[in-house]
Every structure is written in C-alpha cells, then in structure tokens.
mmCIF file of C-alpha atoms in Angstrom:
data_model
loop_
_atom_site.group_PDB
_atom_site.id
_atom_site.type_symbol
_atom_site.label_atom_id
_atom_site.label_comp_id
_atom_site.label_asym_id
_atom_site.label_seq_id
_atom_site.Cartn_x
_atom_site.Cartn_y
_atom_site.Cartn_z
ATOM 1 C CA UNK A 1 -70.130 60.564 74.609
ATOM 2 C CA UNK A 2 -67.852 57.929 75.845
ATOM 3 C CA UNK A 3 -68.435 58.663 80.108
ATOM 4 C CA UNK A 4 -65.826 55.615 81.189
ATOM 5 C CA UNK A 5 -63.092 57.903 79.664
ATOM 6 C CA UNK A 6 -64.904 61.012 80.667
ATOM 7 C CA UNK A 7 -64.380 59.924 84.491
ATOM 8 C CA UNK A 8 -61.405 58.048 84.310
ATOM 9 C CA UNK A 9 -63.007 54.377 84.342
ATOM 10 C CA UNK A 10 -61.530 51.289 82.922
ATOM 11 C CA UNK A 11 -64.201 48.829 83.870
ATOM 12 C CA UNK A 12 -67.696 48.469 85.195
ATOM 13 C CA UNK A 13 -69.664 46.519 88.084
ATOM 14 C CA UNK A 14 -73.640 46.767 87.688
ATOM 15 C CA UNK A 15 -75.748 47.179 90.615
ATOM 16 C CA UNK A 16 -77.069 43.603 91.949
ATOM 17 C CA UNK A 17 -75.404 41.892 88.911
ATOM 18 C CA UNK A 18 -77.816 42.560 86.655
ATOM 19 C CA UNK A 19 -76.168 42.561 83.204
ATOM 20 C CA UNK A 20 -76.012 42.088 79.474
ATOM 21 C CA UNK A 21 -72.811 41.747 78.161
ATOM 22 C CA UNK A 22 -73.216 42.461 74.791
ATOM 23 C CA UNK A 23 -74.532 45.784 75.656
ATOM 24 C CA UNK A 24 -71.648 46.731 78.141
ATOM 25 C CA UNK A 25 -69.170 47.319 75.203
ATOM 26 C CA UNK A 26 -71.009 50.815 74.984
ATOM 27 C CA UNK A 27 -69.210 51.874 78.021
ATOM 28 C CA UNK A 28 -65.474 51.026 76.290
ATOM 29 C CA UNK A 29 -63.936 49.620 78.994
ATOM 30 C CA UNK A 30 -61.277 47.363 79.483
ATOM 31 C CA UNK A 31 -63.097 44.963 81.736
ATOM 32 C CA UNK A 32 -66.406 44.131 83.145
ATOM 33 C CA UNK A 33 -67.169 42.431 87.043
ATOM 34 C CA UNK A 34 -70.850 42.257 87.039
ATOM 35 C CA UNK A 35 -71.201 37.714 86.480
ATOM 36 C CA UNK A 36 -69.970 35.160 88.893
ATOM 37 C CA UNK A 37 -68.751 31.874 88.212
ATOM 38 C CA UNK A 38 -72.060 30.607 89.177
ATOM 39 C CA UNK A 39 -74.355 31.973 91.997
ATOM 40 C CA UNK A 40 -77.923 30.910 92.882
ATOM 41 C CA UNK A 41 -78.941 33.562 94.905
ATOM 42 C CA UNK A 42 -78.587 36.182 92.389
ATOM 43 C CA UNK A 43 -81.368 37.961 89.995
ATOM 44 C CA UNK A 44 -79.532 36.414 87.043
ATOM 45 C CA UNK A 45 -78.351 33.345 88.390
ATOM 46 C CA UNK A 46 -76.680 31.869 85.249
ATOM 47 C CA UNK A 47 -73.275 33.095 85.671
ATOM 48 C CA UNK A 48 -70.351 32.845 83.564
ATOM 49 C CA UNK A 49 -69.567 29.159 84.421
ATOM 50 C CA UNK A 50 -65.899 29.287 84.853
ATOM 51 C CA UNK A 51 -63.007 30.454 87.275
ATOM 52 C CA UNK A 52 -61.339 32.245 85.119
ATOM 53 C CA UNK A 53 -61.190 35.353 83.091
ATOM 54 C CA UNK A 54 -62.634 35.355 79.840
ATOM 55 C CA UNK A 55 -62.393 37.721 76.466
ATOM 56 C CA UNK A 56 -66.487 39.660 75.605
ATOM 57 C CA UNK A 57 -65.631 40.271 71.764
ATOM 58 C CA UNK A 58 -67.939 43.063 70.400
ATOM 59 C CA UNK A 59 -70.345 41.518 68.420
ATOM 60 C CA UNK A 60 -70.557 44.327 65.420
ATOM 61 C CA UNK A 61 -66.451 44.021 64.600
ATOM 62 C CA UNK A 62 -65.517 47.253 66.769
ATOM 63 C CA UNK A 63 -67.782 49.719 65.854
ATOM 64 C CA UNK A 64 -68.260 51.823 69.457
ATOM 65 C CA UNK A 65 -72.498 53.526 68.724
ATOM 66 C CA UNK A 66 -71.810 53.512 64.883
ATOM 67 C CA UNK A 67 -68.291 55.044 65.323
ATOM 68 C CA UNK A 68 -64.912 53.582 65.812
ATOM 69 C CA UNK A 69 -63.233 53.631 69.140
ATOM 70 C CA UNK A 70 -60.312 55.674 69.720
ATOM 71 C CA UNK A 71 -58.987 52.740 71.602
ATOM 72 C CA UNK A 72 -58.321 50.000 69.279
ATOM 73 C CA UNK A 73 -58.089 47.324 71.986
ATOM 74 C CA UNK A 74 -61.660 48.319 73.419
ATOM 75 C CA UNK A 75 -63.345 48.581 70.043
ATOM 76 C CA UNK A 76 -62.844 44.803 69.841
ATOM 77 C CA UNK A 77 -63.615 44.115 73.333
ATOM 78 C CA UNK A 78 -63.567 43.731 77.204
ATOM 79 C CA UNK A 79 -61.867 41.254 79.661
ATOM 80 C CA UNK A 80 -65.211 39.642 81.784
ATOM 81 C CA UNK A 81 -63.619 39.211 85.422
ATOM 82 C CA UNK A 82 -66.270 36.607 87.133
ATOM 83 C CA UNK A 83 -66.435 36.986 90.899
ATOM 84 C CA UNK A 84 -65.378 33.566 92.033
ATOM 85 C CA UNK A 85 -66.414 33.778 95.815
ATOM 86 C CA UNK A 86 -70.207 34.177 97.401
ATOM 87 C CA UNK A 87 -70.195 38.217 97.881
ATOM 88 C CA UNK A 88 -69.480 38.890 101.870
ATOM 89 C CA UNK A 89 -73.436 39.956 102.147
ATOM 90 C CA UNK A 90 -74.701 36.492 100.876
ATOM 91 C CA UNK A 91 -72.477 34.527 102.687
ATOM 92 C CA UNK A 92 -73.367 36.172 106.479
ATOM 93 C CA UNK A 93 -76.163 38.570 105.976
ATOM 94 C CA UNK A 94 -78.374 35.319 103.953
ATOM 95 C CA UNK A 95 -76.797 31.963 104.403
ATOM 96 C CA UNK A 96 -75.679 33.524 107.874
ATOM 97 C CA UNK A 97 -72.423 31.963 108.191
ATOM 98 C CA UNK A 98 -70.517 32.619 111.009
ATOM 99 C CA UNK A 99 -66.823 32.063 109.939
ATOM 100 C CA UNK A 100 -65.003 32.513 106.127
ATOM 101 C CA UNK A 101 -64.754 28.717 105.728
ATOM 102 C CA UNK A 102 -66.562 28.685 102.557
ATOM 103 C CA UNK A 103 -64.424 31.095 101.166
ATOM 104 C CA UNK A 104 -61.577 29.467 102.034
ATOM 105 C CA UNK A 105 -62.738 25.969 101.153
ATOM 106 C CA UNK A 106 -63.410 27.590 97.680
ATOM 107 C CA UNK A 107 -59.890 29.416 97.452
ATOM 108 C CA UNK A 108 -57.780 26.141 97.927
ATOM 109 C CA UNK A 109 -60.387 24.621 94.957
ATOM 110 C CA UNK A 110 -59.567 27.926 92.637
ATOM 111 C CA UNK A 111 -55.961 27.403 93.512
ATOM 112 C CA UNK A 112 -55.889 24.002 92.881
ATOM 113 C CA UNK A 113 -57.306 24.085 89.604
ATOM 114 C CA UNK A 114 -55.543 27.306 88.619
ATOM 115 C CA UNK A 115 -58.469 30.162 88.537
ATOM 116 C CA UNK A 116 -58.641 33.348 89.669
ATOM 117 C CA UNK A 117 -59.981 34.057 93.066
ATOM 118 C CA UNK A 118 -62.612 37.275 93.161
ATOM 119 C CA UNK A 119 -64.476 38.634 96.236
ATOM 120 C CA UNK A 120 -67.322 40.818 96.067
ATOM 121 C CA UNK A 121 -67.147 42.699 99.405
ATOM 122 C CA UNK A 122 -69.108 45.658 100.458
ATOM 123 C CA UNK A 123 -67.646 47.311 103.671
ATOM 124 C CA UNK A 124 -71.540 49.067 104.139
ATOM 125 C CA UNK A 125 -72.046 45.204 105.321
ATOM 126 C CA UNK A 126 -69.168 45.061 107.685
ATOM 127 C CA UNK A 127 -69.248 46.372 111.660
ATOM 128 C CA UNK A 128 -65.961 47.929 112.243
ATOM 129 C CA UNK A 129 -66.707 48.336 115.964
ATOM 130 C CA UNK A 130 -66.377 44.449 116.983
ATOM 131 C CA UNK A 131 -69.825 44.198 117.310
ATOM 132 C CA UNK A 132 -71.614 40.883 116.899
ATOM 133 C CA UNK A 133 -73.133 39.367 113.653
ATOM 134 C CA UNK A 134 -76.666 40.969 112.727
ATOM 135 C CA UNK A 135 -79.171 41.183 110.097
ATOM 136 C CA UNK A 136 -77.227 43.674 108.247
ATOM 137 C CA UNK A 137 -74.108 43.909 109.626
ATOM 138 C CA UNK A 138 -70.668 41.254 110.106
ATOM 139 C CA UNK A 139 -67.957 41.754 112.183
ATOM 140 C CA UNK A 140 -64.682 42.731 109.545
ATOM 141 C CA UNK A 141 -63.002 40.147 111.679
ATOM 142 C CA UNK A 142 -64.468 37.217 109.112
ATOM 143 C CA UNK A 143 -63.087 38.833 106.119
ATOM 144 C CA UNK A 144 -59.779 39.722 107.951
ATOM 145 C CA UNK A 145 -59.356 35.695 108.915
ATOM 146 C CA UNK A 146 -60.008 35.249 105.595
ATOM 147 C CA UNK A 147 -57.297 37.503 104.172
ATOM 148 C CA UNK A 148 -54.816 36.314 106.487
ATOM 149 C CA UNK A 149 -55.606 33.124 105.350
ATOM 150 C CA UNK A 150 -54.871 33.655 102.127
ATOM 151 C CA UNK A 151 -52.062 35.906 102.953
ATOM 152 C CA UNK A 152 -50.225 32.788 105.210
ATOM 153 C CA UNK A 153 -51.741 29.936 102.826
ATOM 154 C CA UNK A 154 -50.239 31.216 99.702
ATOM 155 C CA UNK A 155 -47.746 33.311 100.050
ATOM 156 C CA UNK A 156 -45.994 34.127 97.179
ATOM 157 C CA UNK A 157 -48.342 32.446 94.992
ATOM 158 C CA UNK A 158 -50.450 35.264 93.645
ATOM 159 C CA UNK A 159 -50.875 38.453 92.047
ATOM 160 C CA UNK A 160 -52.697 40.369 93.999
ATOM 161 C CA UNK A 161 -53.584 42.821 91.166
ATOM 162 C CA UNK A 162 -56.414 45.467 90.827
ATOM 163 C CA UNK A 163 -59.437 44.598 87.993
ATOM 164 C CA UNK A 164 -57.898 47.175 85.670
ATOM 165 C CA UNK A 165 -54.657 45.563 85.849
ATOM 166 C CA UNK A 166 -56.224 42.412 84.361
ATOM 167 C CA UNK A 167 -54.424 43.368 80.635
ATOM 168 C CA UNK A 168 -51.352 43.406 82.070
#
C-alpha cells in the first residue's frame, strides 16, 4: 500500500527529526524535510552537513517493498531538503532570543554562498494576539521582521517555491 499517493503526499517531515533515510524511500515520495544542515539541539544532531539540496538514491536499485514503483523517478529516489535555519521554537522558546537576527545573519551566509534557505516554523509556537514572549509562545512579529527582511533584502533574488516544487 503506497499511503503518500493514497493521500495525495509528495514528501515527508518526521516528528522531532527523527529519521532514517534509507528507510523513508518506503513512503515514495519525491522529497524528504526531516535533517538540518547541522543542529545541536536536536535528538539526532548529525545533520546533513550542507546548505543545499541533495539526491537519497534507493539503496536496492528501485525496488519499492520487493515491487517496482509505478513512478519511475521515485523508485530511484527522493530529493533530501535540509532545513537551513534553527526551527522558530529553538530559536525563542530554548535559546530565548528576542529578535530574528540569527536567522537573518544566517540568510545573508546561505545567500552568499549560494544555498537554499529553509525554516522550520510551527505557528502552535507563535502568539497571534501581540502578546509578549513566553515559555511557549513568540510574538509572530519576529518571524514577520524576518520575512520582510528577506522580502526587502533580496528581492528578486529567490524562488520562493513550495518543498514539492523542489523537481522543478
């Protein structure tokens, strides 16, 4: 049973980054977000070591559980997108920052050297009534000065493209 295209998926995020690539390529998708570039503050800390995308060829030469894929492109494989940026919830919620610097900092480094830029963010994180930074909680105004940012800093410089557009 092949559930990504059963539900419509065309790539997969684990839960707290816990991962093995080589046993993703059961799902057949097209890409895979669950490493960072690096990240010490993670369960599996030893991330992918780079800033940019990178090709997960299926170890057994496209065989999908014993069978061919129907999709000839994910029986050999997956696109690994690494998340390039601290996630939103270790950046205020455990190093408690109190502005996007970091990220920023880190996006003109990316940019510089070419990479792809990729936030983890998790709006369950983020106070959308203006309320002050807590244990659990941001104000959305940090990641909205950071987006802005980026949005001013490099305009017309990017794709701003969705993980399943990472084939294109």
């Amino acid at each position: 049973n092949n559930y990504a295209r059963e539900w419509g998926a065309s790539g997969f995020r684990s839960g707290f980054m816990l991962r093995n690539l080589d046993w993703l390529h059961d799902l057949d998708v097209q890409y895979d977000a669950s490493t960072f570039d690096t990240d010490p503050f993670e369960p599996q800390p030893d991330g992918g070591h780079t800033i940019f995308p990178f090709w997960v060829p299926r170890p057994n030469s496209g065989s999908f559980n014993g069978q061919q894929s129907t999709n000839d492109s994910f029986s050999r494989g997956y696109v690994e997108l690494p998340y390039t940026l601290p996630q939103d919830s270790t950046l205020f919620l455990v190093l408690r920052e109190t502005t996007p610097e970091i990220w920023m900092r880190k996006v003109d480094w990316i940019a510089e050297h070419g990479g792809m830029v990729l936030l983890d963010a998790h709006p369950d994180y983020m106070s959308f009534d203006g309320c002050k930074q807590t244990a659990t909680e941001y104000p959305t105004v940090l990641y909205r000065e950071f987006l802005t940012y980026v949005r001013k800093r490099y305009a017309d410089e990017y794709w701003h493209a969705l993980p399943k557009e990472s084939q294109a």
